[in-house]
DNA sequence: TCTGGGGTCCTAGGACCC
DNA sequence: TCTGGGGTCCTAGGACCC
């Protein structure tokens, strides 16, 4: 989806179309005070002048999305809001509203599965579609179906998206960025040399800042330069798995299937404080936040029907270093009290001298609530061993 | 001017078991 | 007294993605 969060906001506030707008930070009381709907009007009637500006922003947070008119100023995803305010003070800033983005996410994904059922969810604004066997999927290299999907999404949501069509996920992902926004780009295997090799390695899904830096140290800047290296050289310098993957990727090869179903592995809640907090000096405040995070994770687990048995915490210190601790317990749980107790024990094992800027709680090793695994663990470990033995015996 | 929140996967060492 | 190979699970950290 194109500038997804910002585009959803523009559906509510069409008066902001064409203006630099950034989405980021959390909901602030000032926002509510500034923007009130005129008598007998709608959100669309709120005067542009009453929207909060980036120049007035104080506090922590990053940009999640910037509209296209904001981007020439150099602001974009993951940039700190205070820095963005220097680059584009006149931009309008809106707080994130995940519930609304998730609502539109469900709608556009439904439109897609109606047209092409083999869809892999890649987060709130992105999917892979396998339309190998969809009727008309091969017409004009896929362009006909891609345009049809774009039209259906636009009709259902008012939002635009960009689609990359290619023989595999690796190339499709790169192709999807070629014609943003509202574009369709088709990449054939024969386009490798001309359209993929000139791209910087960083464009590959899976090459992040660290890997890119290491590649650059070897003088490798483009995918083509990567493809020119021997497979054995890559394995020597990047390890067996990564080296082999790099070689395959540079030659445009990717056999990963489009995965339509998956189970969650973990669920977590974390929060960055308005100001750094100290474990001793701000004990009460931290304790309340900690308990609240545990309750939210428990709620999430219960709402979605999962239980887990690895409970963990995450801290981010004022120097931005991260520490995690976790503990695996005997029984699967989705209970706030149990999570709080176990997370509390984790907290006792981590250094608490430095001020903290973030606290998080995580529950992992998830299984479906009421599943065989969850039930077996619930009868206790000795009984579980017996139950397992009984199950093994029953196989024969 | 400091840098969100929610995830996945990988690695590596150690405990423990056969 | 010194010495095997597996294998699984747990834990901590880190890279990366949306």
Coordinates of C-alpha atoms (C1' of nucleotides) in Angstrom, one line a residue:
Chain A
X1 CA 0.0 0.0 0.0
X2 CA 1.3 3.5 -0.8
X3 CA 2.2 5.6 2.3
X4 CA -0.4 3.5 4.0
X5 CA -1.0 5.2 7.4
X6 CA -0.8 8.7 5.9
X7 CA -3.2 7.7 3.1
X8 CA -5.7 6.3 5.6
X9 CA -5.6 9.6 7.5
X10 CA -6.1 11.5 4.3
X11 CA -9.4 9.6 3.8
X12 CA -10.6 11.2 7.0
X13 CA -9.0 14.6 6.4
X14 CA -9.2 15.1 2.6
X15 CA -8.4 18.8 3.2
X16 CA -4.8 17.8 3.9
X17 CA -4.3 16.3 0.4
X18 CA -1.2 17.7 -1.3
X19 CA 0.3 18.9 2.0
X20 CA 3.3 17.6 3.8
X21 CA 1.9 15.3 6.6
X22 CA 3.7 12.9 8.9
X23 CA 2.2 10.2 11.1
X24 CA 4.0 9.5 14.3
X25 CA 4.1 9.9 18.0
X26 CA 1.2 9.0 20.2
X27 CA -2.2 10.6 20.7
X28 CA -1.8 13.9 22.5
X29 CA -4.3 15.8 24.4
X30 CA -3.3 19.0 22.5
X31 CA -4.6 17.3 19.3
X32 CA -8.0 16.9 20.6
X33 CA -8.1 20.5 21.8
X34 CA -6.9 21.9 18.5
X35 CA -9.1 20.0 16.1
X36 CA -12.8 20.2 16.7
X37 CA -15.4 19.5 14.2
X38 CA -17.4 22.6 13.2
X39 CA -21.2 22.7 14.0
X40 CA -23.1 20.4 11.7
X41 CA -19.8 19.4 9.8
X42 CA -17.6 16.4 9.5
X43 CA -13.9 15.7 10.1
X44 CA -13.4 17.0 6.5
X45 CA -14.6 20.4 7.6
X46 CA -11.9 21.0 10.3
X47 CA -9.9 24.0 9.1
X48 CA -6.3 23.1 7.9
X49 CA -4.9 25.9 10.1
X50 CA -6.0 24.1 13.3
X51 CA -4.0 20.9 12.7
X52 CA -0.9 20.6 14.8
X53 CA 2.5 21.4 13.1
X54 CA 5.7 19.5 13.4
X55 CA 7.5 22.7 14.5
X56 CA 5.4 22.7 17.7
X57 CA 6.0 19.0 18.5
X58 CA 7.8 18.2 21.7
X59 CA 8.5 14.7 22.9
X60 CA 9.8 11.4 21.7
X61 CA 8.8 9.3 18.8
X62 CA 9.6 8.6 15.2
X63 CA 7.8 9.0 11.9
X64 CA 6.0 5.9 10.8
X65 CA 4.8 7.3 7.4
X66 CA 5.3 10.6 5.5
X67 CA 3.1 11.7 2.6
X68 CA 4.7 12.1 -0.7
X69 CA 4.7 15.9 -0.5
X70 CA 6.7 15.7 2.7
X71 CA 9.4 13.4 1.3
X72 CA 11.3 16.0 -0.7
X73 CA 12.2 17.7 2.6
X74 CA 14.1 14.6 3.5
X75 CA 11.7 13.3 6.1
X76 CA 10.7 9.6 6.1
X77 CA 10.0 6.5 8.0
X78 CA 11.9 5.8 11.2
X79 CA 13.3 9.4 11.5
X80 CA 13.0 11.0 14.9
X81 CA 10.3 13.5 15.1
X82 CA 12.5 16.2 16.6
X83 CA 14.9 15.9 13.7
X84 CA 12.0 15.9 11.2
X85 CA 10.8 19.1 12.7
X86 CA 14.0 20.8 11.7
X87 CA 13.8 19.6 8.2
X88 CA 10.1 20.3 7.6
X89 CA 8.6 22.4 10.4
X90 CA 5.5 23.3 8.5
X91 CA 4.5 19.6 8.1
X92 CA 1.3 18.6 9.8
X93 CA 1.7 15.8 12.4
X94 CA -1.0 13.3 13.1
X95 CA -0.8 10.6 15.8
X96 CA -0.9 7.0 14.8
X97 CA -4.3 5.2 15.0
X98 CA -3.5 1.5 14.5
X99 CA -7.1 0.4 15.0
X100 CA -8.1 2.4 11.9
X101 CA -5.1 1.1 9.8
X102 CA -5.9 -2.5 10.8
X103 CA -9.5 -1.9 9.7
X104 CA -8.4 -0.8 6.3
X105 CA -5.8 -3.6 6.2
X106 CA -8.6 -6.2 6.6
X107 CA -10.6 -4.6 3.9
X108 CA -7.9 -4.5 1.2
X109 CA -6.7 -8.0 2.1
X110 CA -10.3 -9.3 1.7
X111 CA -10.5 -7.7 -1.8
X112 CA -7.2 -9.4 -2.7
X113 CA -8.2 -12.9 -1.5
X114 CA -11.5 -12.5 -3.4
X115 CA -9.5 -12.0 -6.6
X116 CA -6.6 -14.3 -5.8
X117 CA -6.9 -16.6 -2.8
X118 CA -3.3 -17.6 -2.3
X119 CA -2.1 -14.6 -0.2
X120 CA 0.7 -14.3 2.3
X121 CA 0.2 -11.7 5.0
X122 CA 3.4 -9.6 5.5
X123 CA 2.1 -7.1 8.0
X124 CA -0.5 -4.4 8.0
X125 CA 0.2 -2.9 4.6
X126 CA 1.9 -5.6 2.5
X127 CA 1.2 -9.0 1.1
X128 CA 2.5 -11.6 -1.4
X129 CA 0.1 -13.1 -3.9
X130 CA 0.7 -16.3 -5.9
X131 CA -1.5 -15.9 -8.9
X132 CA 0.1 -18.5 -11.0
X133 CA -3.1 -20.4 -11.5
X134 CA -5.6 -17.5 -11.1
X135 CA -7.7 -17.1 -14.3
X136 CA -6.1 -14.3 -16.5
X137 CA -3.2 -14.2 -14.1
X138 CA -0.7 -14.7 -17.0
X139 CA -2.3 -12.1 -19.3
X140 CA 0.3 -9.5 -20.3
X141 CA 2.7 -10.9 -17.8
X142 CA 0.2 -10.4 -15.0
X143 CA -0.4 -6.7 -15.7
X144 CA -4.1 -7.2 -16.4
X145 CA -4.8 -8.9 -13.0
X146 CA -2.6 -6.5 -11.1
X147 CA -4.5 -3.5 -12.5
X148 CA -7.8 -5.2 -11.7
X149 CA -6.7 -5.7 -8.1
X150 CA -5.6 -2.1 -7.8
X151 CA -8.9 -0.9 -9.2
X152 CA -10.9 -3.2 -6.7
X153 CA -8.8 -1.9 -3.8
X154 CA -9.3 1.7 -4.8
X155 CA -13.1 1.1 -5.1
X156 CA -13.3 -0.6 -1.7
X157 CA -11.0 1.7 0.2
X158 CA -10.1 4.8 -1.7
X159 CA -6.4 3.8 -1.3
X160 CA -3.8 3.1 -3.9
X161 CA -1.1 0.4 -3.9
X162 CA 1.9 -0.6 -6.0
X163 CA 2.3 -4.1 -7.3
X164 CA 5.4 -5.9 -8.5
X165 CA 5.0 -9.0 -10.6
X166 CA 7.8 -11.5 -10.9
X167 CA 8.7 -15.2 -11.0
X168 CA 9.4 -15.2 -7.2
X169 CA 9.0 -13.3 -4.0
X170 CA 12.5 -11.8 -4.0
X171 CA 12.1 -10.1 -7.4
X172 CA 8.4 -9.2 -6.9
X173 CA 9.3 -7.3 -3.7
X174 CA 11.9 -5.3 -5.5
X175 CA 9.6 -4.8 -8.5
X176 CA 6.9 -3.4 -6.3
X177 CA 9.1 -0.4 -5.5
X178 CA 9.9 0.5 -9.1
X179 CA 6.7 2.4 -9.9
X180 CA 5.5 3.8 -6.6
X181 CA 2.9 5.1 -6.0
X182 CA 0.0 3.4 -7.8
X183 CA 2.2 1.5 -10.2
X184 CA 2.5 -1.9 -11.7
X185 CA 6.0 -3.2 -12.5
X186 CA 6.7 -6.5 -14.2
X187 CA 10.2 -8.1 -13.8
X188 CA 11.1 -11.1 -15.9
X189 CA 14.1 -13.4 -15.2
X190 CA 15.7 -11.9 -18.3
X191 CA 15.6 -8.4 -16.6
X192 CA 18.1 -9.5 -14.0
X193 CA 21.1 -7.8 -15.5
X194 CA 19.5 -4.6 -16.5
X195 CA 17.0 -3.9 -13.7
X196 CA 18.2 -5.8 -10.6
X197 CA 22.0 -5.8 -10.8
X198 CA 22.4 -2.0 -10.8
X199 CA 20.5 -1.7 -7.5
X200 CA 22.3 -1.2 -4.2
X201 CA 22.4 -4.4 -2.1
X202 CA 20.3 -2.6 0.6
X203 CA 17.3 -3.0 -1.7
X204 CA 17.2 -6.7 -1.1
X205 CA 14.8 -7.8 1.5
X206 CA 17.1 -9.3 4.2
X207 CA 20.1 -7.0 3.6
X208 CA 20.0 -4.5 6.5
X209 CA 22.4 -1.8 7.6
X210 CA 24.9 -4.2 9.2
X211 CA 25.1 -6.6 6.2
X212 CA 25.3 -3.7 3.8
X213 CA 28.2 -2.1 5.8
X214 CA 30.1 -5.4 5.7
X215 CA 29.5 -5.8 2.0
X216 CA 30.7 -2.2 1.4
X217 CA 33.9 -3.0 3.3
X218 CA 34.5 -5.6 0.6
X219 CA 33.8 -3.0 -2.1
X220 CA 30.4 -4.6 -2.9
X221 CA 27.8 -1.9 -3.5
X222 CA 25.4 -3.3 -6.0
X223 CA 23.6 -6.6 -6.4
X224 CA 25.6 -7.1 -9.6
X225 CA 28.9 -6.8 -7.8
X226 CA 27.6 -9.4 -5.3
X227 CA 26.6 -11.7 -8.2
X228 CA 30.2 -11.4 -9.5
X229 CA 31.6 -12.9 -6.4
X230 CA 32.2 -16.7 -6.1
X231 CA 29.7 -18.6 -4.1
X232 CA 32.6 -20.1 -2.1
X233 CA 34.0 -16.6 -1.4
X234 CA 30.7 -15.5 0.0
X235 CA 30.4 -18.6 2.2
X236 CA 33.9 -18.0 3.5
X237 CA 33.1 -14.5 4.5
X238 CA 29.5 -14.5 5.5
X239 CA 28.9 -18.1 6.7
X240 CA 27.4 -21.1 5.1
X241 CA 23.7 -20.1 5.2
X242 CA 24.0 -16.4 4.6
X243 CA 26.7 -16.7 2.0
X244 CA 24.7 -19.3 0.0
X245 CA 21.6 -17.2 0.3
X246 CA 23.4 -14.1 -0.9
X247 CA 24.7 -15.9 -4.0
X248 CA 21.2 -17.3 -4.9
X249 CA 19.6 -13.9 -4.2
X250 CA 22.1 -12.0 -6.4
X251 CA 21.3 -14.3 -9.3
X252 CA 17.5 -13.7 -8.8
X253 CA 16.8 -17.1 -7.5
X254 CA 14.3 -17.7 -4.7
X255 CA 12.2 -20.8 -4.2
X256 CA 10.2 -19.7 -1.1
X257 CA 6.5 -20.5 -1.4
X258 CA 3.7 -18.0 -0.7
X259 CA 2.7 -19.0 2.8
X260 CA -1.0 -18.5 3.5
X261 CA -1.3 -19.7 7.1
X262 CA 0.9 -19.2 10.1
X263 CA 0.7 -19.3 13.8
X264 CA 2.0 -16.6 16.1
X265 CA 5.2 -17.3 18.0
X266 CA 5.1 -14.6 20.5
X267 CA 3.0 -11.6 21.6
X268 CA 4.4 -8.5 23.4
X269 CA 3.7 -5.0 24.6
X270 CA 6.3 -2.4 25.2
X271 CA 6.3 1.3 25.8
X272 CA 8.8 4.2 25.7
X273 CA 8.3 6.6 28.6
X274 CA 7.9 10.3 28.1
X275 CA 11.0 10.7 30.1
X276 CA 13.7 8.3 31.4
X277 CA 12.7 6.5 34.6
X278 CA 14.9 5.1 37.3
X279 CA 14.1 1.7 38.9
X280 CA 14.6 3.1 42.4
X281 CA 13.6 6.7 42.1
X282 CA 10.5 6.0 40.0
X283 CA 9.7 2.7 41.4
X284 CA 5.9 3.3 41.8
X285 CA 5.5 4.7 38.4
X286 CA 7.4 1.9 36.8
X287 CA 5.5 -0.7 38.8
X288 CA 2.2 0.6 37.5
X289 CA 3.4 0.6 33.9
X290 CA 4.9 -2.9 34.3
X291 CA 1.6 -4.3 35.6
X292 CA -0.3 -2.5 32.9
X293 CA 1.9 -4.1 30.2
X294 CA 1.3 -7.5 31.7
X295 CA -2.5 -7.0 31.6
X296 CA -2.4 -5.8 28.0
X297 CA -0.4 -8.9 26.9
X298 CA -2.8 -11.1 28.8
X299 CA -5.7 -9.4 27.2
X300 CA -4.1 -9.9 23.7
X301 CA -3.5 -13.6 24.4
X302 CA -7.0 -14.2 25.6
X303 CA -8.7 -12.2 22.9
X304 CA -6.8 -14.1 20.2
X305 CA -7.0 -17.5 22.0
X306 CA -3.4 -18.3 22.8
X307 CA -1.4 -19.4 25.8
X308 CA 2.4 -19.3 26.2
X309 CA 5.0 -20.5 28.7
X310 CA 8.0 -18.4 28.1
X311 CA 7.6 -15.0 29.8
X312 CA 10.1 -12.3 29.2
X313 CA 11.0 -8.7 29.7
X314 CA 12.8 -6.1 27.6
X315 CA 14.5 -3.0 28.9
X316 CA 16.0 -0.2 26.9
X317 CA 18.4 1.9 28.9
X318 CA 19.1 5.7 28.4
X319 CA 22.1 4.7 26.4
X320 CA 19.8 2.8 24.0
X321 CA 21.3 -0.6 25.0
X322 CA 18.8 -3.4 25.3
X323 CA 18.6 -6.1 27.8
X324 CA 16.2 -9.1 27.8
X325 CA 15.5 -11.8 30.3
X326 CA 13.0 -14.6 30.0
X327 CA 11.9 -17.6 32.0
X328 CA 10.0 -20.7 30.8
X329 CA 7.4 -21.9 33.3
X330 CA 5.8 -25.3 33.8
X331 CA 2.3 -24.5 32.6
X332 CA 1.0 -22.5 29.6
X333 CA -0.7 -19.3 30.6
X334 CA -2.6 -16.3 29.5
X335 CA -3.2 -15.0 33.0
X336 CA -2.1 -11.5 33.9
X337 CA -1.1 -12.3 37.5
X338 CA 1.0 -15.3 36.4
X339 CA 2.7 -13.2 33.7
X340 CA 3.3 -10.3 36.2
X341 CA 4.8 -12.7 38.7
X342 CA 7.2 -14.4 36.3
X343 CA 8.1 -11.1 34.5
X344 CA 8.8 -9.7 38.0
X345 CA 11.3 -12.5 38.6
X346 CA 13.0 -11.7 35.3
X347 CA 13.3 -8.1 36.3
X348 CA 15.3 -9.1 39.4
X349 CA 17.9 -10.7 37.1
X350 CA 18.7 -7.6 35.1
X351 CA 20.9 -4.6 35.9
X352 CA 18.9 -1.6 37.0
X353 CA 21.5 1.0 37.7
X354 CA 21.0 3.1 34.5
X355 CA 17.9 5.1 33.8
X356 CA 15.4 3.3 31.6
X357 CA 13.6 4.6 28.5
X358 CA 11.6 1.5 27.6
X359 CA 10.0 -1.4 29.3
X360 CA 8.4 -4.4 27.5
X361 CA 6.7 -7.7 28.4
X362 CA 6.6 -10.7 26.1
X363 CA 5.0 -14.1 26.1
X364 CA 6.5 -16.7 23.8
X365 CA 6.3 -20.4 23.0
X366 CA 2.6 -19.9 22.2
X367 CA 0.1 -22.6 21.5
X368 CA -3.6 -22.4 20.8
X369 CA -5.6 -22.2 24.1
X370 CA -7.4 -25.5 24.6
X371 CA -5.1 -27.3 22.2
X372 CA -3.6 -30.7 23.0
X373 CA -0.3 -29.3 24.0
X374 CA -1.8 -26.6 26.3
X375 CA -4.0 -29.2 28.0
X376 CA -1.2 -31.7 28.5
X377 CA 0.9 -29.1 30.3
X378 CA -1.9 -28.1 32.5
X379 CA -2.1 -31.4 34.3
X380 CA 1.4 -31.0 35.7
X381 CA 4.7 -32.3 34.7
X382 CA 4.6 -35.9 36.1
X383 CA 1.1 -36.4 34.8
X384 CA 2.2 -34.9 31.5
X385 CA 5.0 -37.4 31.1
X386 CA 2.4 -40.1 31.7
X387 CA 0.0 -38.5 29.2
X388 CA 2.8 -38.3 26.6
X389 CA 3.7 -41.9 27.2
X390 CA 0.1 -42.9 26.8
X391 CA -0.1 -41.0 23.6
X392 CA 3.1 -42.6 22.3
X393 CA 1.8 -46.0 23.2
X394 CA -1.5 -45.3 21.5
X395 CA 0.3 -44.7 18.2
X396 CA 1.1 -48.4 18.0
Chain B
dT1 C1' 18.0 16.4 17.4
dC2 C1' 18.3 11.3 19.4
dT3 C1' 16.3 7.1 17.7
dG4 C1' 8.2 3.6 18.2
dG5 C1' 5.9 -0.8 18.6
dG6 C1' 5.1 -5.4 17.1
dG7 C1' 7.0 -9.1 15.2
dT8 C1' 10.4 -13.3 13.1
dC9 C1' 14.5 -15.8 12.6
dC10 C1' 19.3 -17.0 13.7
dT11 C1' 23.3 -17.9 16.6
dA12 C1' 25.8 -19.7 20.4
dG13 C1' 26.7 -21.6 24.8
dG14 C1' 25.2 -24.5 28.5
dA15 C1' 22.2 -28.0 30.8
dC16 C1' 20.7 -32.3 30.3
dC17 C1' 19.5 -36.8 28.2
dC18 C1' 20.5 -41.1 25.7
Chain C
dT1 C1' 41.6 -40.5 34.7
dC2 C1' 40.2 -39.3 30.4
dT3 C1' 37.1 -39.7 26.9
dG4 C1' 32.2 -40.2 22.4
dG5 C1' 28.5 -38.2 19.6
dG6 C1' 24.0 -37.2 19.0
dG7 C1' 19.7 -34.5 20.3
dT8 C1' 16.5 -31.0 22.6
dC9 C1' 15.5 -27.2 25.4
dC10 C1' 16.5 -22.9 27.5
dT11 C1' 18.5 -18.3 27.5
dA12 C1' 20.5 -13.7 25.7
dG13 C1' 21.6 -11.0 22.1
dG14 C1' 21.2 -9.3 17.6
dA15 C1' 19.8 -8.5 12.7
dC16 C1' 16.1 -7.5 10.1
dC17 C1' 11.2 -6.4 8.6
dC18 C1' 6.7 -3.7 8.4

